[in-house]
Amino acid sequence: MEYLIQKGFQKGVGVEICAAIDAKLLEVNLKRVHDFSLETGIKGWLHYIVAHVQGATRQGRVAFDREFLTDCHDVCRRLSVANSADKDFASLSEALEMTLQGNESAYTFDLKEFIQNSKAEEKALGLHNGISGQLYKTITEDKV
């Protein structure tokens, strides 16, 4: 939903529309999360958190409380040491840092970041490893 709002495909206020998702995320103790993956772990959450906070800021709203965002920042610092070679994570951490400082980051919220380069699974419809992602890549590459 946040992507659709920010790209102008959906009208509304992200913090209101995504309130149930935010409430569930706030129940998680990020300091105890050891899943680093995009699909189910901290990398995926960071994409959502950074995009959501930026969207909320543009709309004059607040997406998460300061304590939660501070925990996110602490987790990024801890994981940055162990995953220093991961450029995507470093970029997300930097975007979160800039967001926490009240600055606009270079985070673009581009769907291509979520698409695997491997061939789509025959029955999968999703963006990450399915036909939707491959179609999106094909359509947007033709526009370049």
C-alpha positions in Angstrom: 0.0 0.0 0.0 2.8 2.4 0.9 4.3 1.9 -2.6 1.0 2.5 -4.3 0.4 5.7 -2.3 3.9 7.1 -2.9 3.7 6.3 -6.6 0.3 8.0 -6.9 -1.7 4.9 -7.8 -3.7 5.0 -4.5 -4.9 8.0 -2.5 -4.8 8.0 1.2 -2.6 8.4 4.3 -0.1 5.5 4.7 0.0 5.6 8.5 -3.8 5.2 8.6 -4.0 2.5 5.9 -1.0 0.5 7.2 -1.9 0.9 10.9 -2.6 -2.9 11.4 0.7 -3.8 9.8 2.5 -1.3 11.9 0.8 -2.6 15.1 2.0 -6.1 14.4 5.6 -4.9 13.6 5.7 -3.0 16.9 5.0 -6.2 18.7 8.3 -7.7 17.5 11.5 -7.2 19.5 13.8 -6.4 16.7 16.9 -6.8 19.0 16.1 -10.5 19.2 15.6 -11.0 15.4 18.3 -13.1 13.8 16.7 -13.6 10.4 18.5 -11.3 8.0 16.6 -12.2 4.8 14.6 -10.0 2.6 11.6 -12.4 2.5 11.0 -12.8 6.2 13.7 -10.9 8.1 15.2 -7.6 9.0 16.1 -6.6 5.4 12.5 -6.8 4.3 11.3 -5.0 7.4 13.9 -2.2 6.8 12.6 -1.6 3.3 9.1 -1.2 4.7 10.2 0.9 7.7 12.3 3.3 5.7 9.7 3.7 2.9 6.9 4.0 5.4 8.6 6.6 7.6 9.6 8.7 4.5 6.0 8.5 3.2 4.6 9.5 6.5 7.1 12.4 6.8 6.0 13.7 3.3 2.4 13.6 4.5 3.2 15.4 7.8 2.6 12.3 9.8 4.7 10.0 12.1 4.8 6.3 11.3 6.6 4.8 14.3 7.5 5.9 17.8 11.0 7.0 18.6 11.8 4.0 20.7 11.0 1.6 17.9 13.1 3.5 15.4 16.0 3.7 17.9 15.8 -0.1 18.3 15.9 -0.4 14.4 19.0 1.8 14.4 20.7 -0.3 17.1 19.9 -3.5 15.2 21.4 -2.0 12.0 24.6 -1.1 13.8 24.9 -4.6 15.2 24.1 -6.4 11.9 26.3 -4.0 9.9 29.4 -5.5 11.5 28.5 -9.1 10.7 27.2 -8.3 7.2 29.6 -5.6 6.0 29.8 -7.0 2.5 26.1 -6.7 1.9 25.7 -3.4 -0.1 21.8 -3.5 0.0 21.9 -3.7 3.8 24.4 -0.9 4.1 22.2 1.3 1.9 19.2 0.5 4.0 21.1 1.3 7.2 22.2 4.6 5.8 18.7 5.4 4.6 17.4 4.7 8.1 20.1 6.8 9.7 19.3 9.8 7.4 15.6 9.3 8.1 16.1 9.3 11.9 18.1 12.6 11.5 15.1 14.1 9.7 16.8 14.1 6.3 15.5 12.8 3.0 17.6 9.8 2.0 18.3 8.4 -1.4 16.0 5.5 -0.8 13.9 5.1 -4.0 11.5 2.3 -3.2 12.2 0.6 -6.5 10.4 -2.7 -7.0 13.3 -4.1 -9.0 15.2 -4.5 -5.7 12.7 -7.2 -4.7 13.0 -9.3 -7.8 15.3 -12.3 -7.9 17.4 -12.6 -11.1 16.7 -16.3 -11.5 14.0 -17.7 -13.8 10.5 -17.4 -12.3 9.0 -20.6 -10.8 6.2 -21.9 -13.0 3.4 -21.6 -10.4 4.7 -18.7 -8.4 2.8 -15.4 -9.0 4.8 -13.2 -6.6 7.1 -10.3 -7.2 10.2 -11.8 -5.6 10.5 -15.1 -7.4 7.4 -15.3 -9.6 6.0 -14.3 -12.8 4.9 -10.8 -11.5 8.5 -9.8 -10.9 9.7 -11.1 -14.2 6.9 -9.2 -16.0 7.6 -6.0 -14.1 11.3 -6.3 -15.0 10.5 -6.9 -18.7 8.1 -3.9 -18.9 10.3 -1.4 -17.1 13.4 -2.5 -19.0 11.6 -1.7 -22.3 11.1 1.9 -21.0 14.8 2.6 -20.4 
